[in-house]
C-alpha cells in the first residue's frame, strides 16, 4: 500500500505537449519529464478539454497547474476531510478523477482512499465537483470497503474504467496485510455518474503478491491493466502491464514489466495512471529522489513524472 500521512492535493492542468521546455529533467526514456520538485506521491492523471491534470497525495491541499512556462500553483482540491474518515488519522491518498454528468451537466468525480472511523480499515470514497480542479465535496460514507473487513482486509488505490458498452467500473486493491493475498478487484458503478455501486457482484481481476495501484485502459482490441509491484518503500517498486480480451470476466495475464529502477534510472517508478488521449498513450507516475548507485533511496520524498507509452509491432507497451 502506498501509505503516507498526508492529505490529497490537486494538481492541475498540463497544456499541449505535457513537456514544456525548461520545466523538467529528462531521466531514462526520452519522453519522461519530472513535474516540479515537491513531494508528489500517487499522481492521479486526467485530461479534460484541452488540459491535463495531476492530483496528488501530498502535504496539505497544495496544487499545481501548467502554463506556457511550466507548472504553477493552484488551490486545494477537496473542500473538507470526509465525515466518514477517522479525523485522528486524516490519511487520504491515491486520487483518481474522471468526468461524467448528471441533470445539471458536467460532473467531475474523484475516487480516493481514507481510513473509516467506524470500520477501522481503509475504504474508498467519492467526492464530486463542478470544476475539474475542485473543490471536491466528499460523500457522507465510503462507497467500497472490503467484504472481509472483520479479517482486516481493506480496499485502497481506486481507479476508474469505462468499457465500450458505456458501463463504468471502480477498480481497487484489496488487502495489504497478507503479502500472498493481494488482489486487484472491481465493482460496477452506475453508468451515468460513476458515483454509486450497482449490484453486489465483485470481479477479481488479478491475484498476485505485492500488487497495487491499478490503472486500466483499452488499446489494440484488448484491455490493459497497469499495476505497481514490489515494496513501495524502496527501489524494488516497479510497474507491470497485464492484458485481457475483455474487462468484466476477462482473464488478465502478465505481459511485461513496463518500468523498473534500472530501465528508467529512477528509484521505484510506480503509482502510475495511464491515459489514452487521441492517438497517444500517456503515463504519470512517482519515483523516489536521491537514489545512490546501488539503487538504494536516500530520501522518503517521491516526485511526479510524466511520459509517453508507445506500442510495438506485437501490440505490447513500452515507455518511450
XYZ file of N, CA, C and O in Angstrom, residues 12-173:
648
model
N -2.862 20.077 -11.402
C -3.686 20.672 -12.347
C -3.345 20.503 -13.756
O -3.061 19.449 -14.146
N -3.496 21.508 -14.589
C -3.559 21.219 -15.995
C -2.237 21.318 -16.695
O -1.430 22.126 -16.372
N -2.099 20.436 -17.669
C -0.907 20.447 -18.488
C -1.342 20.737 -19.901
O -2.173 20.068 -20.430
N -0.801 21.752 -20.506
C -1.232 22.167 -21.838
C -0.412 21.471 -22.919
O 0.720 21.100 -22.716
N -1.029 21.359 -24.080
C -0.376 20.935 -25.318
C 0.417 19.663 -25.163
O -0.118 18.587 -25.133
N 1.757 19.725 -25.047
C 2.599 18.554 -25.207
C 2.883 17.798 -23.932
O 3.438 16.710 -23.992
N 2.576 18.323 -22.762
C 2.919 17.738 -21.468
C 4.377 17.915 -21.128
O 4.799 17.526 -20.063
N 5.187 18.471 -22.004
C 6.615 18.600 -21.743
C 7.096 20.003 -22.102
O 7.895 20.175 -23.018
N 6.599 21.064 -21.401
C 7.028 22.402 -21.730
C 8.527 22.575 -21.518
O 9.095 22.031 -20.582
N 9.143 23.323 -22.399
C 10.601 23.477 -22.368
C 11.056 24.096 -21.062
O 10.460 25.026 -20.543
N 12.145 23.552 -20.529
C 12.767 24.123 -19.351
C 12.075 23.792 -18.052
O 12.479 24.267 -17.000
N 11.040 22.929 -18.092
C 10.271 22.656 -16.894
C 10.831 21.479 -16.115
O 10.840 21.468 -14.914
N 11.276 20.457 -16.801
C 11.634 19.238 -16.104
C 12.850 18.578 -16.723
O 13.262 18.902 -17.826
N 13.401 17.630 -15.968
C 14.592 16.933 -16.412
C 14.225 15.651 -17.139
O 13.287 14.970 -16.776
N 15.000 15.316 -18.153
C 14.855 14.011 -18.779
C 15.519 12.971 -17.890
O 16.526 13.237 -17.261
N 14.927 11.788 -17.776
C 15.514 10.720 -16.975
C 15.176 9.397 -17.627
O 14.001 9.089 -17.798
N 16.196 8.606 -17.994
C 15.928 7.333 -18.625
C 15.313 7.528 -19.996
O 15.867 8.248 -20.840
N 14.147 6.916 -20.263
C 13.497 7.079 -21.561
C 13.301 8.556 -21.906
O 13.012 9.378 -21.043
N 13.412 8.873 -23.188
C 13.468 10.279 -23.600
C 12.184 11.061 -23.350
O 12.215 12.281 -23.225
N 11.021 10.379 -23.275
C 9.767 11.112 -23.080
C 9.517 11.504 -21.634
O 8.639 12.318 -21.353
N 10.276 10.949 -20.692
C 9.988 11.145 -19.276
C 10.452 12.514 -18.800
O 11.586 12.922 -19.046
N 9.547 13.220 -18.132
C 9.846 14.536 -17.580
C 9.371 14.613 -16.136
O 8.289 14.138 -15.791
N 10.166 15.247 -15.304
C 9.790 15.454 -13.907
C 8.838 16.636 -13.801
O 8.993 17.634 -14.495
N 7.865 16.524 -12.901
C 6.909 17.603 -12.659
C 7.242 18.238 -11.319
O 6.925 17.691 -10.270
N 7.892 19.389 -11.322
C 8.222 20.075 -10.082
C 9.236 19.320 -9.255
O 9.850 18.344 -9.691
N 9.397 19.766 -8.009
C 10.391 19.159 -7.124
C 9.806 18.781 -5.762
O 10.527 18.286 -4.915
N 8.507 19.029 -5.552
C 7.934 18.748 -4.243
C 7.470 17.304 -4.130
O 7.435 16.564 -5.108
N 7.099 16.913 -2.917
C 6.515 15.604 -2.672
C 5.263 15.454 -3.515
O 4.362 16.283 -3.480
N 5.202 14.373 -4.312
C 4.070 14.208 -5.207
C 3.799 12.730 -5.434
O 3.944 12.213 -6.538
N 3.392 12.046 -4.379
C 3.149 10.604 -4.483
C 1.812 10.305 -5.144
O 0.877 11.098 -5.080
N 1.729 9.146 -5.792
C 0.490 8.596 -6.344
C -0.245 9.565 -7.260
O -1.433 9.842 -7.048
N 0.403 10.092 -8.274
C -0.274 11.107 -9.094
C -1.454 10.542 -9.872
O -1.315 9.607 -10.648
N -2.631 11.126 -9.631
C -3.800 10.815 -10.443
C -3.770 11.709 -11.670
O -3.593 12.915 -11.570
N -3.946 11.128 -12.843
C -3.735 11.816 -14.113
C -5.073 11.910 -14.827
O -5.813 10.926 -14.894
N -5.397 13.082 -15.368
C -6.675 13.248 -16.057
C -6.527 14.239 -17.198
O -5.623 15.088 -17.195
N -7.431 14.130 -18.173
C -7.441 15.035 -19.322
C -8.862 15.516 -19.546
O -9.767 14.710 -19.789
N -9.078 16.828 -19.419
C -10.388 17.425 -19.618
C -10.261 18.584 -20.591
O -9.474 19.511 -20.359
N -11.011 18.539 -21.682
C -10.919 19.596 -22.680
C -9.551 19.610 -23.317
O -9.075 18.602 -23.833
N -8.876 20.737 -23.256
C -7.537 20.869 -23.824
C -6.452 20.757 -22.760
O -5.277 20.965 -23.063
N -6.823 20.419 -21.539
C -5.866 20.454 -20.437
C -5.696 19.086 -19.780
O -6.604 18.265 -19.778
N -4.515 18.892 -19.203
C -4.206 17.718 -18.412
C -4.116 18.144 -16.947
O -3.710 19.261 -16.645
N -4.493 17.222 -16.064
C -4.477 17.500 -14.633
C -3.730 16.386 -13.902
O -3.807 15.224 -14.301
N -3.059 16.759 -12.830
C -2.455 15.798 -11.919
C -2.994 16.072 -10.523
O -2.996 17.220 -10.080
N -3.453 15.020 -9.860
C -3.956 15.123 -8.496
C -3.048 14.288 -7.607
O -2.743 13.152 -7.932
N -2.675 14.808 -6.477
C -1.663 14.117 -5.680
C -2.125 13.744 -4.277
O -3.028 14.353 -3.710
N -1.476 12.758 -3.733
C -1.373 12.581 -2.301
C -0.252 13.527 -1.889
O 0.840 13.442 -2.450
N -0.507 14.424 -0.970
C 0.552 15.381 -0.671
C 0.278 16.189 0.574
O -0.768 16.050 1.213
N 1.222 17.043 0.930
C 1.114 17.862 2.129
C -0.007 18.881 1.973
O -0.089 19.589 0.983
N -0.874 18.956 2.975
C -1.975 19.894 2.922
C -2.842 19.643 1.703
O -3.061 18.517 1.292
N -3.343 20.709 1.117
C -4.115 20.588 -0.106
C -3.430 21.354 -1.221
O -4.064 21.958 -2.064
N -2.085 21.334 -1.231
C -1.341 22.050 -2.249
C -1.649 21.556 -3.647
O -1.973 20.402 -3.849
N -1.575 22.440 -4.637
C -1.927 22.077 -6.002
C -1.101 22.847 -7.012
O -0.542 23.880 -6.693
N -1.058 22.321 -8.234
C -0.302 22.959 -9.303
C -1.043 22.850 -10.628
O -1.850 21.966 -10.819
N -0.753 23.778 -11.530
C -1.247 23.634 -12.901
C -0.171 24.101 -13.855
O 0.843 24.660 -13.430
N -0.345 23.886 -15.142
C 0.666 24.305 -16.103
C 0.238 25.542 -16.868
O -0.933 25.768 -17.135
N 1.233 26.333 -17.212
C 1.076 27.449 -18.130
C 2.072 27.216 -19.255
O 2.728 26.190 -19.306
N 2.215 28.168 -20.132
C 3.185 28.004 -21.221
C 4.603 27.909 -20.689
O 5.492 27.409 -21.372
N 4.819 28.354 -19.443
C 6.159 28.303 -18.870
C 6.392 27.141 -17.946
O 7.494 26.963 -17.442
N 5.377 26.339 -17.688
C 5.568 25.202 -16.804
C 4.400 25.003 -15.856
O 3.290 25.458 -16.103
N 4.657 24.318 -14.740
C 3.624 24.028 -13.749
C 3.529 25.177 -12.754
O 4.538 25.685 -12.280
N 2.322 25.570 -12.407
C 2.105 26.661 -11.468
C 1.171 26.215 -10.352
O 0.364 25.311 -10.525
N 1.263 26.890 -9.216
C 0.429 26.535 -8.062
C -1.016 26.952 -8.296
O -1.306 27.919 -8.975
N -1.918 26.162 -7.712
C -3.344 26.475 -7.813
C -3.955 26.369 -6.430
O -3.372 26.838 -5.472
N -5.117 25.760 -6.254
C -5.758 25.680 -4.950
C -6.028 24.245 -4.565
O -5.840 23.322 -5.354
N -6.491 24.047 -3.338
C -6.738 22.683 -2.862
C -7.893 22.039 -3.620
O -8.779 22.702 -4.145
N -7.886 20.716 -3.631
C -8.865 20.001 -4.446
C -10.097 19.555 -3.680
O -11.150 19.400 -4.282
N -9.973 19.291 -2.385
C -11.116 18.782 -1.631
C -11.562 19.801 -0.598
O -10.740 20.394 0.111
N -12.875 20.006 -0.503
C -13.411 21.058 0.359
C -13.185 20.782 1.843
O -12.991 21.700 2.630
N -13.226 19.515 2.246
C -13.098 19.174 3.663
C -12.734 17.712 3.809
O -12.948 16.913 2.898
N -12.189 17.340 4.975
C -11.945 15.932 5.260
C -13.302 15.234 5.321
O -14.230 15.715 5.975
N -13.478 14.116 4.641
C -14.777 13.430 4.644
C -15.250 13.076 6.046
O -14.445 12.723 6.919
N -16.567 13.143 6.257
C -17.137 12.874 7.573
C -16.873 11.444 8.028
O -16.731 11.174 9.227
N -16.789 10.491 7.087
C -16.630 9.089 7.465
C -15.192 8.709 7.794
O -14.938 7.652 8.361
N -14.257 9.587 7.468
C -12.838 9.313 7.730
C -12.513 9.615 9.189
O -12.996 10.592 9.769
N -11.688 8.773 9.786
C -11.212 8.998 11.149
C -10.374 10.266 11.165
O -9.275 10.293 10.617
N -10.870 11.327 11.788
C -10.179 12.611 11.760
C -8.916 12.615 12.610
O -8.120 13.559 12.529
N -8.716 11.593 13.412
C -7.433 11.459 14.113
C -6.371 10.900 13.176
O -5.173 10.976 13.460
N -6.826 10.324 12.067
C -5.923 9.750 11.069
C -6.396 10.204 9.681
O -6.857 9.390 8.884
N -6.289 11.492 9.395
C -6.825 12.019 8.128
C -5.920 11.700 6.942
O -5.388 12.566 6.269
N -5.742 10.400 6.707
C -4.867 9.951 5.634
C -5.692 9.747 4.369
O -6.504 8.832 4.290
N -5.490 10.581 3.387
C -6.192 10.458 2.112
C -5.152 10.323 1.015
O -4.198 11.093 0.973
N -5.307 9.356 0.120
C -4.286 9.183 -0.896
C -4.844 8.522 -2.146
O -5.985 8.086 -2.198
N -3.975 8.431 -3.152
C -4.252 7.759 -4.425
C -5.539 8.253 -5.080
O -6.438 7.456 -5.381
N -5.657 9.553 -5.361
C -6.874 10.050 -6.014
C -6.958 9.644 -7.480
O -5.954 9.526 -8.161
N -8.172 9.431 -7.951
C -8.467 9.154 -9.355
C -9.627 10.055 -9.748
O -10.663 10.066 -9.080
N -9.487 10.818 -10.818
C -10.511 11.784 -11.207
C -10.929 11.559 -12.651
O -10.092 11.344 -13.534
N -12.237 11.599 -12.895
C -12.757 11.447 -14.253
C -14.005 12.319 -14.393
O -14.558 12.808 -13.407
N -14.446 12.496 -15.622
C -15.622 13.319 -15.889
C -16.825 12.453 -16.238
O -16.729 11.517 -17.027
N -17.964 12.778 -15.655
C -19.236 12.165 -16.031
C -20.261 13.293 -16.146
O -19.892 14.432 -16.442
N -21.520 13.012 -15.898
C -22.532 14.062 -15.976
C -23.760 13.673 -15.167
O -23.983 12.491 -14.871
N -24.570 14.675 -14.817
C -25.870 14.446 -14.201
C -26.848 15.455 -14.776
O -26.572 16.068 -15.820
N -27.974 15.642 -14.130
C -29.006 16.530 -14.668
C -28.564 17.988 -14.747
O -29.150 18.780 -15.484
N -27.531 18.342 -14.026
C -27.031 19.719 -14.021
C -25.884 19.926 -15.004
O -25.378 21.034 -15.143
N -25.443 18.854 -15.651
C -24.366 18.990 -16.625
C -23.119 18.240 -16.227
O -23.193 17.195 -15.562
N -21.964 18.755 -16.619
C -20.689 18.076 -16.372
C -20.451 17.897 -14.872
O -20.669 18.813 -14.075
N -20.001 16.699 -14.515
C -19.701 16.374 -13.133
C -18.326 15.730 -13.085
O -18.049 14.778 -13.806
N -17.457 16.248 -12.220
C -16.117 15.698 -12.066
C -16.105 14.863 -10.786
O -16.537 15.320 -9.721
N -15.634 13.637 -10.916
C -15.722 12.661 -9.832
C -14.325 12.248 -9.392
O -13.465 11.934 -10.226
N -14.105 12.259 -8.085
C -12.829 11.829 -7.518
C -13.047 10.596 -6.646
O -13.861 10.607 -5.725
N -12.329 9.510 -6.944
C -12.231 8.378 -6.041
C -10.978 8.574 -5.198
O -9.940 9.036 -5.704
N -11.036 8.193 -3.925
C -9.879 8.363 -3.044
C -9.933 7.328 -1.927
O -10.955 6.657 -1.724
N -8.842 7.204 -1.189
C -8.736 6.251 -0.086
C -8.654 6.981 1.245
O -7.952 7.985 1.361
N -9.363 6.478 2.259
C -9.285 7.024 3.606
C -9.566 5.940 4.624
O -10.095 4.867 4.284
N -9.241 6.203 5.879
C -9.490 5.232 6.935
C -10.852 5.477 7.567
O -11.118 6.556 8.088
N -11.692 4.471 7.549
C -13.035 4.583 8.100
C -13.002 4.648 9.620
O -12.383 3.802 10.276
N -13.682 5.650 10.185
C -13.724 5.804 11.636
C -14.507 4.685 12.299
O -14.202 4.274 13.427
N -15.515 4.152 11.616
C -16.356 3.117 12.210
C -15.831 1.707 11.979
O -15.990 0.831 12.829
N -15.187 1.492 10.819
C -14.713 0.147 10.480
C -13.256 -0.080 10.842
O -12.790 -1.212 10.885
N -12.508 1.013 11.012
C -11.094 0.945 11.392
C -10.223 0.252 10.343
O -9.225 -0.392 10.659
N -10.631 0.349 9.091
C -9.822 -0.089 7.964
C -9.964 0.946 6.861
O -10.823 1.826 6.911
N -9.130 0.828 5.853
C -9.165 1.775 4.746
C -10.231 1.376 3.728
O -10.348 0.220 3.367
N -10.992 2.380 3.293
C -12.065 2.197 2.334
C -11.926 3.260 1.238
O -11.061 4.130 1.310
N -12.806 3.174 0.248
C -12.764 4.097 -0.883
C -13.978 5.011 -0.844
O -15.115 4.551 -0.663
N -13.726 6.305 -0.993
C -14.785 7.287 -1.006
C -14.907 7.965 -2.354
O -14.072 7.779 -3.240
N -15.969 8.750 -2.501
C -16.226 9.513 -3.713
C -16.460 10.961 -3.341
O -17.145 11.266 -2.359
N -15.886 11.865 -4.126
C -16.139 13.301 -3.983
C -16.439 13.859 -5.364
O -15.956 13.339 -6.373
N -17.225 14.915 -5.431
C -17.616 15.477 -6.728
C -17.433 16.985 -6.758
O -17.416 17.659 -5.725
N -17.307 17.509 -7.973
C -17.129 18.946 -8.175
C -17.699 19.329 -9.531
O -17.805 18.488 -10.434
N -18.031 20.603 -9.693
C -18.465 21.126 -10.996
C -17.295 21.657 -11.807
O -17.449 21.991 -12.981
N -16.145 21.755 -11.185
C -14.936 22.212 -11.850
C -13.860 21.150 -11.725
O -13.727 20.530 -10.661
N -13.069 20.918 -12.749
C -12.078 19.837 -12.680
C -11.031 20.014 -11.590
O -10.538 19.027 -11.044
N -10.699 21.248 -11.247
C -9.679 21.483 -10.230
C -10.249 21.521 -8.810
O -9.508 21.666 -7.856
N -11.550 21.394 -8.637
C -12.164 21.372 -7.306
C -12.940 22.649 -7.032
O -13.161 23.434 -7.946
N -13.392 22.847 -5.787
C -13.185 21.970 -4.638
C -14.152 20.774 -4.678
O -15.349 20.938 -4.892
N -13.622 19.585 -4.425
C -14.408 18.381 -4.444
C -15.105 18.180 -3.098
O -14.483 18.300 -2.042
N -16.397 17.873 -3.153
C -17.186 17.655 -1.940
C -17.360 16.166 -1.722
O -17.962 15.469 -2.560
N -16.858 15.615 -0.611
C -16.938 14.169 -0.397
C -18.324 13.719 0.055
O -19.076 14.480 0.682
N -18.653 12.478 -0.250
C -19.901 11.890 0.201
C -19.867 11.594 1.681
O -18.809 11.599 2.322
N -21.039 11.284 2.236
C -21.164 11.090 3.676
C -20.621 9.753 4.155
O -20.370 9.571 5.345
N -20.445 8.803 3.233
C -19.941 7.487 3.624
C -19.125 6.898 2.482
O -19.260 7.329 1.326
N -18.282 5.909 2.767
C -17.494 5.287 1.689
C -18.399 4.508 0.752
O -19.489 4.068 1.127
N -17.928 4.325 -0.491
C -18.710 3.545 -1.457
C -18.247 2.106 -1.533
O -19.032 1.218 -1.894
N -16.999 1.842 -1.194
C -16.468 0.474 -1.251
C -15.563 0.220 -0.055
O -14.632 0.989 0.210
N -15.851 -0.836 0.680
C -14.944 -1.387 1.685
C -14.802 -2.870 1.378
O -15.645 -3.464 0.698
N -13.747 -3.477 1.850
C -13.561 -4.899 1.588
C -14.695 -5.702 2.220
O -15.156 -5.381 3.321
N -15.157 -6.768 1.555
C -16.184 -7.621 2.168
C -15.648 -8.421 3.344
O -16.421 -9.054 4.057
N -14.330 -8.378 3.568
C -13.717 -9.134 4.660
C -13.127 -8.199 5.705
O -12.043 -8.418 6.239
N -13.856 -7.120 6.013
C -13.372 -6.128 6.971
C -13.043 -6.764 8.310
O -12.050 -6.418 8.959
N -13.853 -7.714 8.743
C -13.652 -8.327 10.058
C -12.326 -9.057 10.141
O -11.809 -9.296 11.238
N -11.746 -9.412 8.997
C -10.449 -10.100 8.978
C -9.310 -9.146 8.672
O -8.183 -9.566 8.444
N -9.598 -7.850 8.666
C -8.541 -6.865 8.465
C -8.245 -6.518 7.025
O -7.305 -5.788 6.744
N -9.043 -7.038 6.088
C -8.820 -6.723 4.679
C -9.307 -5.308 4.383
O -10.242 -4.805 5.008
N -8.704 -4.686 3.367
C -9.004 -3.302 3.069
C -9.240 -3.087 1.581
O -8.943 -3.950 0.762
N -9.783 -1.930 1.243
C -9.964 -1.525 -0.145
C -9.238 -0.196 -0.332
O -9.569 0.794 0.321
N -8.233 -0.162 -1.222
C -7.429 1.045 -1.408
C -7.097 1.224 -2.897
O -7.439 0.397 -3.730
N -6.420 2.316 -3.208
C -5.880 2.589 -4.545
C -6.931 2.495 -5.654
O -6.820 1.669 -6.574
N -7.962 3.329 -5.639
C -9.029 3.222 -6.633
C -8.625 3.695 -8.020
O -7.765 4.556 -8.187
N -9.266 3.124 -9.029
C -9.104 3.550 -10.416
C -10.466 3.459 -11.091
O -11.348 2.726 -10.639
N -10.640 4.209 -12.156
C -11.907 4.213 -12.894
C -11.685 3.688 -14.301
O -10.655 3.938 -14.922
N -12.681 2.960 -14.816
C -12.620 2.477 -16.190
C -14.026 2.465 -16.775
O -14.977 2.020 -16.123
N -14.162 2.958 -18.013
C -15.430 2.913 -18.717
C -15.263 2.031 -19.944
O -14.426 2.309 -20.819
N -16.039 0.969 -20.021
C -15.935 -0.001 -21.110
C -16.631 0.508 -22.372
O -17.336 1.516 -22.355
N -16.439 -0.219 -23.469
C -17.030 0.165 -24.744
C -18.544 0.283 -24.680
O -19.147 1.100 -25.365
N -19.165 -0.570 -23.863
C -20.623 -0.551 -23.765
C -21.138 0.556 -22.851
O -22.343 0.655 -22.602
N -20.235 1.389 -22.350
C -20.621 2.511 -21.504
C -20.650 2.212 -20.022
O -20.772 3.146 -19.204
N -20.524 0.951 -19.639
C -20.546 0.609 -18.219
C -19.296 1.136 -17.527
O -18.199 1.110 -18.082
N -19.485 1.611 -16.306
C -18.384 2.167 -15.518
C -17.999 1.199 -14.399
O -18.858 0.536 -13.814
N -16.699 1.169 -14.109
C -16.196 0.290 -13.061
C -15.235 1.046 -12.148
O -14.501 1.930 -12.589
N -15.263 0.660 -10.877
C -14.278 1.115 -9.908
C -13.369 -0.063 -9.629
O -13.823 -1.126 -9.208
N -12.082 0.108 -9.892
C -11.086 -0.948 -9.695
C -10.256 -0.583 -8.474
O -9.933 0.588 -8.270
N -9.905 -1.556 -7.667
C -9.165 -1.251 -6.439
C -8.329 -2.449 -6.012
O -8.481 -3.556 -6.520
N -7.462 -2.193 -5.044
C -6.628 -3.253 -4.478
C -7.186 -3.629 -3.107
O -7.588 -2.765 -2.326
